[in-house]
PDB file of C-alpha atoms in Angstrom:
ATOM      1  CA  MET A 239      -8.077  22.925  76.470  1.00  0.00           C
ATOM      2  CA  LYS A 240     -10.593  25.367  75.075  1.00  0.00           C
ATOM      3  CA  ASN A 241      -7.885  27.698  73.624  1.00  0.00           C
ATOM      4  CA  THR A 242      -6.089  24.695  71.960  1.00  0.00           C
ATOM      5  CA  SER A 243      -9.279  23.404  70.363  1.00  0.00           C
ATOM      6  CA  THR A 244     -10.169  26.895  69.208  1.00  0.00           C
ATOM      7  CA  ILE A 245      -6.801  27.359  67.477  1.00  0.00           C
ATOM      8  CA  VAL A 246      -7.111  23.939  65.833  1.00  0.00           C
ATOM      9  CA  TYR A 247     -10.572  24.803  64.516  1.00  0.00           C
ATOM     10  CA  MET A 248      -9.351  28.222  63.337  1.00  0.00           C
ATOM     11  CA  ALA A 249      -6.478  26.498  61.490  1.00  0.00           C
ATOM     12  CA  LEU A 250      -8.940  24.066  59.848  1.00  0.00           C
ATOM     13  CA  PHE A 251     -11.213  26.936  58.777  1.00  0.00           C
ATOM     14  CA  ILE A 252      -8.216  28.984  57.440  1.00  0.00           C
ATOM     15  CA  ALA A 253      -7.072  25.973  55.393  1.00  0.00           C
ATOM     16  CA  LEU A 254     -10.607  25.391  54.071  1.00  0.00           C
ATOM     17  CA  ASP A 255     -10.967  29.083  53.153  1.00  0.00           C
ATOM     18  CA  VAL A 256      -7.633  29.073  51.228  1.00  0.00           C
ATOM     19  CA  VAL A 257      -8.626  25.985  49.272  1.00  0.00           C
ATOM     20  CA  PHE A 258     -12.159  27.175  48.630  1.00  0.00           C
ATOM     21  CA  THR A 259     -11.045  30.679  47.576  1.00  0.00           C
ATOM     22  CA  ARG A 260      -7.935  29.792  45.562  1.00  0.00           C
ATOM     23  CA  PHE A 261      -8.968  26.500  43.928  1.00  0.00           C
ATOM     24  CA  LEU A 262     -12.810  26.270  43.998  1.00  0.00           C
ATOM     25  CA  SER A 263     -13.597  29.662  42.572  1.00  0.00           C
ATOM     26  CA  ILE A 264     -13.918  31.475  39.250  1.00  0.00           C
ATOM     27  CA  GLN A 265     -11.993  34.736  39.203  1.00  0.00           C
ATOM     28  CA  THR A 266     -11.704  37.690  36.911  1.00  0.00           C
ATOM     29  CA  PRO A 267      -9.897  40.948  37.666  1.00  0.00           C
ATOM     30  CA  ILE A 268     -13.056  42.496  39.213  1.00  0.00           C
ATOM     31  CA  ILE A 269     -15.189  39.498  40.271  1.00  0.00           C
ATOM     32  CA  ARG A 270     -14.529  36.269  42.241  1.00  0.00           C
ATOM     33  CA  ILE A 271     -17.218  33.656  42.546  1.00  0.00           C
ATOM     34  CA  GLY A 272     -16.371  31.062  45.171  1.00  0.00           C
ATOM     35  CA  PHE A 273     -17.163  29.330  48.395  1.00  0.00           C
ATOM     36  CA  GLY A 274     -14.612  30.934  50.739  1.00  0.00           C
ATOM     37  CA  PHE A 275     -17.550  32.406  52.746  1.00  0.00           C
ATOM     38  CA  LEU A 276     -18.509  28.954  54.115  1.00  0.00           C
ATOM     39  CA  PRO A 277     -15.600  28.274  56.476  1.00  0.00           C
ATOM     40  CA  ILE A 278     -15.498  31.835  57.737  1.00  0.00           C
ATOM     41  CA  SER A 279     -19.282  31.912  58.393  1.00  0.00           C
ATOM     42  CA  LEU A 280     -19.120  28.592  60.261  1.00  0.00           C
ATOM     43  CA  CYS A 281     -16.169  29.705  62.303  1.00  0.00           C
ATOM     44  CA  SER A 282     -17.934  32.966  63.171  1.00  0.00           C
ATOM     45  CA  ILE A 283     -21.098  31.109  64.203  1.00  0.00           C
ATOM     46  CA  MET A 284     -19.122  28.725  66.428  1.00  0.00           C
ATOM     47  CA  PHE A 285     -16.622  31.164  68.008  1.00  0.00           C
ATOM     48  CA  GLY A 286     -17.999  34.711  67.642  1.00  0.00           C
ATOM     49  CA  PRO A 287     -17.139  37.879  65.811  1.00  0.00           C
ATOM     50  CA  ILE A 288     -13.547  38.399  66.980  1.00  0.00           C
ATOM     51  CA  ILE A 289     -12.317  34.858  66.234  1.00  0.00           C
ATOM     52  CA  GLY A 290     -14.367  34.870  62.950  1.00  0.00           C
ATOM     53  CA  GLY A 291     -12.857  38.174  61.916  1.00  0.00           C
ATOM     54  CA  ILE A 292      -9.308  37.085  62.814  1.00  0.00           C
ATOM     55  CA  THR A 293      -9.788  33.755  60.929  1.00  0.00           C
ATOM     56  CA  GLY A 294     -11.005  35.658  57.846  1.00  0.00           C
ATOM     57  CA  ALA A 295      -8.057  38.058  57.985  1.00  0.00           C
ATOM     58  CA  VAL A 296      -5.472  35.380  58.519  1.00  0.00           C
ATOM     59  CA  ALA A 297      -6.974  33.257  55.760  1.00  0.00           C
ATOM     60  CA  ASP A 298      -6.673  36.249  53.415  1.00  0.00           C
ATOM     61  CA  ILE A 299      -3.087  36.781  54.261  1.00  0.00           C
ATOM     62  CA  VAL A 300      -2.167  33.092  54.142  1.00  0.00           C
ATOM     63  CA  GLY A 301      -3.901  32.634  50.825  1.00  0.00           C
ATOM     64  CA  MET A 302      -2.088  35.650  49.371  1.00  0.00           C
ATOM     65  CA  VAL A 303       1.343  34.499  50.660  1.00  0.00           C
ATOM     66  CA  ILE A 304       0.991  30.935  49.408  1.00  0.00           C
ATOM     67  CA  PHE A 305      -0.886  31.619  46.186  1.00  0.00           C
ATOM     68  CA  PRO A 306      -0.252  35.278  45.204  1.00  0.00           C
ATOM     69  CA  SER A 307      -2.487  36.709  42.489  1.00  0.00           C
ATOM     70  CA  GLY A 308      -1.014  40.173  42.156  1.00  0.00           C
ATOM     71  CA  ALA A 309       0.328  42.529  44.806  1.00  0.00           C
ATOM     72  CA  TYR A 310      -0.932  42.243  48.382  1.00  0.00           C
ATOM     73  CA  PHE A 311      -3.511  44.905  49.227  1.00  0.00           C
ATOM     74  CA  PRO A 312      -4.453  45.261  52.971  1.00  0.00           C
ATOM     75  CA  GLY A 313      -7.938  46.493  52.184  1.00  0.00           C
ATOM     76  CA  PHE A 314      -9.060  43.003  51.251  1.00  0.00           C
ATOM     77  CA  THR A 315      -7.759  41.731  54.536  1.00  0.00           C
ATOM     78  CA  LEU A 316      -9.786  44.352  56.311  1.00  0.00           C
ATOM     79  CA  SER A 317     -12.852  43.246  54.246  1.00  0.00           C
ATOM     80  CA  ALA A 318     -12.245  39.599  55.293  1.00  0.00           C
ATOM     81  CA  PHE A 319     -12.050  40.701  58.916  1.00  0.00           C
ATOM     82  CA  VAL A 320     -15.271  42.710  58.625  1.00  0.00           C
ATOM     83  CA  SER A 321     -17.091  39.763  56.957  1.00  0.00           C
ATOM     84  CA  GLY A 322     -16.131  37.350  59.767  1.00  0.00           C
ATOM     85  CA  THR A 323     -17.112  39.913  62.313  1.00  0.00           C
ATOM     86  CA  ILE A 324     -20.559  40.543  60.780  1.00  0.00           C
ATOM     87  CA  TYR A 325     -21.264  36.790  60.661  1.00  0.00           C
ATOM     88  CA  GLY A 326     -20.284  36.548  64.291  1.00  0.00           C
ATOM     89  CA  LEU A 327     -22.321  39.520  65.443  1.00  0.00           C
ATOM     90  CA  VAL A 328     -25.475  38.408  63.707  1.00  0.00           C
ATOM     91  CA  LEU A 329     -25.226  34.572  64.237  1.00  0.00           C
ATOM     92  CA  HIS A 330     -23.051  33.690  67.178  1.00  0.00           C
ATOM     93  CA  LYS A 331     -24.936  32.363  70.240  1.00  0.00           C
ATOM     94  CA  LYS A 332     -28.239  33.015  68.555  1.00  0.00           C
ATOM     95  CA  GLN A 333     -30.918  30.651  67.172  1.00  0.00           C
ATOM     96  CA  ILE A 334     -29.610  30.009  63.615  1.00  0.00           C
ATOM     97  CA  SER A 335     -32.497  30.682  61.237  1.00  0.00           C
ATOM     98  CA  ALA A 336     -32.754  31.424  57.547  1.00  0.00           C
ATOM     99  CA  VAL A 337     -33.786  34.943  58.347  1.00  0.00           C
ATOM    100  CA  ARG A 338     -30.711  35.645  60.523  1.00  0.00           C
ATOM    101  CA  ILE A 339     -28.465  34.140  57.774  1.00  0.00           C
ATOM    102  CA  LEU A 340     -30.249  36.375  55.231  1.00  0.00           C
ATOM    103  CA  ILE A 341     -29.551  39.423  57.326  1.00  0.00           C
ATOM    104  CA  ALA A 342     -25.816  38.518  57.717  1.00  0.00           C
ATOM    105  CA  VAL A 343     -25.348  37.786  54.075  1.00  0.00           C
ATOM    106  CA  ALA A 344     -27.225  40.938  53.015  1.00  0.00           C
ATOM    107  CA  LEU A 345     -25.041  43.079  55.331  1.00  0.00           C
ATOM    108  CA  ILE A 346     -21.877  41.482  53.961  1.00  0.00           C
ATOM    109  CA  ILE A 347     -22.940  41.768  50.334  1.00  0.00           C
ATOM    110  CA  ILE A 348     -23.907  45.417  50.724  1.00  0.00           C
ATOM    111  CA  LEU A 349     -21.143  46.702  53.068  1.00  0.00           C
ATOM    112  CA  VAL A 350     -18.252  44.488  52.256  1.00  0.00           C
ATOM    113  CA  ASP A 351     -18.655  43.151  48.716  1.00  0.00           C
ATOM    114  CA  SER A 352     -20.426  46.076  47.085  1.00  0.00           C
ATOM    115  CA  ILE A 353     -18.935  49.050  48.952  1.00  0.00           C
ATOM    116  CA  MET A 354     -15.571  48.118  50.494  1.00  0.00           C
ATOM    117  CA  ASN A 355     -14.283  45.662  47.915  1.00  0.00           C
ATOM    118  CA  THR A 356     -15.452  47.835  44.982  1.00  0.00           C
ATOM    119  CA  TYR A 357     -13.625  50.784  46.497  1.00  0.00           C
ATOM    120  CA  TRP A 358     -10.413  48.676  46.933  1.00  0.00           C
ATOM    121  CA  LEU A 359     -10.686  47.510  43.290  1.00  0.00           C
ATOM    122  CA  SER A 360     -11.079  51.068  42.103  1.00  0.00           C
ATOM    123  CA  ILE A 361      -7.889  52.059  43.999  1.00  0.00           C
ATOM    124  CA  ILE A 362      -5.967  49.102  42.495  1.00  0.00           C
ATOM    125  CA  THR A 363      -7.245  49.307  38.910  1.00  0.00           C
ATOM    126  CA  GLY A 364      -7.591  53.079  38.680  1.00  0.00           C
ATOM    127  CA  LYS A 365     -11.106  52.636  37.308  1.00  0.00           C
ATOM    128  CA  ALA A 366     -14.138  54.514  38.591  1.00  0.00           C
ATOM    129  CA  ALA A 367     -15.957  52.633  41.308  1.00  0.00           C
ATOM    130  CA  MET A 368     -19.289  53.010  39.464  1.00  0.00           C
ATOM    131  CA  ALA A 369     -17.815  51.284  36.365  1.00  0.00           C
ATOM    132  CA  LEU A 370     -16.855  48.327  38.575  1.00  0.00           C
ATOM    133  CA  LEU A 371     -20.028  48.296  40.558  1.00  0.00           C
ATOM    134  CA  MET A 372     -22.566  46.917  38.006  1.00  0.00           C
ATOM    135  CA  PRO A 373     -20.939  43.533  37.251  1.00  0.00           C
ATOM    136  CA  ARG A 374     -20.306  43.153  41.079  1.00  0.00           C
ATOM    137  CA  VAL A 375     -23.959  43.880  41.854  1.00  0.00           C
ATOM    138  CA  ILE A 376     -25.086  41.280  39.328  1.00  0.00           C
ATOM    139  CA  LYS A 377     -22.734  38.700  40.828  1.00  0.00           C
ATOM    140  CA  ASN A 378     -23.924  39.596  44.371  1.00  0.00           C
ATOM    141  CA  LEU A 379     -27.640  39.216  43.331  1.00  0.00           C
ATOM    142  CA  ILE A 380     -26.855  35.756  41.985  1.00  0.00           C
ATOM    143  CA  MET A 381     -24.776  34.708  44.999  1.00  0.00           C
ATOM    144  CA  PHE A 382     -27.114  36.079  47.724  1.00  0.00           C
ATOM    145  CA  PRO A 383     -29.565  33.172  47.738  1.00  0.00           C
ATOM    146  CA  ILE A 384     -26.746  30.645  47.078  1.00  0.00           C
ATOM    147  CA  GLN A 385     -24.737  31.853  50.085  1.00  0.00           C
ATOM    148  CA  THR A 386     -27.834  31.941  52.342  1.00  0.00           C
ATOM    149  CA  ILE A 387     -28.826  28.401  51.431  1.00  0.00           C
ATOM    150  CA  LEU A 388     -25.314  26.935  51.710  1.00  0.00           C
ATOM    151  CA  ILE A 389     -24.597  28.504  55.038  1.00  0.00           C
ATOM    152  CA  TYR A 390     -27.933  27.381  56.435  1.00  0.00           C
ATOM    153  CA  THR A 391     -27.507  23.843  55.046  1.00  0.00           C
ATOM    154  CA  MET A 392     -23.928  23.455  56.250  1.00  0.00           C
ATOM    155  CA  TRP A 393     -24.822  24.669  59.768  1.00  0.00           C
ATOM    156  CA  LYS A 394     -27.748  22.279  59.986  1.00  0.00           C
ATOM    157  CA  PHE A 395     -25.604  19.463  58.603  1.00  0.00           C
ATOM    158  CA  SER A 396     -22.795  20.111  61.098  1.00  0.00           C
ATOM    159  CA  ASP A 397     -25.415  20.269  63.886  1.00  0.00           C
ATOM    160  CA  LYS A 398     -26.840  16.879  62.906  1.00  0.00           C
ATOM    161  CA  LEU A 399     -23.414  15.286  62.791  1.00  0.00           C
ATOM    162  CA  GLU A 400     -22.678  16.863  66.108  1.00  0.00           C
ATOM    163  CA  LEU A 401     -19.512  18.420  64.743  1.00  0.00           C
ATOM    164  CA  THR A 402     -20.075  21.428  66.971  1.00  0.00           C
ATOM    165  CA  ARG A 403     -20.634  19.326  70.115  1.00  0.00           C
ATOM    166  CA  ASP A 404     -17.183  20.159  71.570  1.00  0.00           C
ATOM    167  CA  ILE A 405     -17.793  23.838  71.171  1.00  0.00           C
ATOM    168  CA  LYS A 406     -21.166  23.760  72.792  1.00  0.00           C
ATOM    169  CA  GLU A 407     -19.951  21.816  75.782  1.00  0.00           C
ATOM    170  CA  VAL A 408     -17.265  24.368  76.699  1.00  0.00           C
TER     171      VAL A 408
END
């Protein structure tokens, strides 16, 4: 039963990620501002780094297949996997606090958003990574507190509604 419920939750988080990333975001060729981080972070908190990473990677592939926005590039799938893994490593089976969420978000913003994704974009666009970095850093500075607050709020909200009760019992 545990495996079935895990797969169902993963499917739910994948669907939410696709909707949040493709429909509830503002996108330019070098910047995307959206809320796709929420389902992946919650999945990683609930199920750990491997399931969170797989969910992020599958959500990236499914989103690209259903709603393509250019050619598929596997680097972004790797970035999605790394993001889910970081959330899981820092937050899974630990006391969820604002400080822990700050650490997870900071790691993802620095390693994934600023370094990995900027490098992928420089490969795709042929532009120098440093030219792409400044607008992305500004976006990351704006999104850092927003992501931290939203993840903390959503986790506390799901805890109060006992949405995670099934996971905790297993």
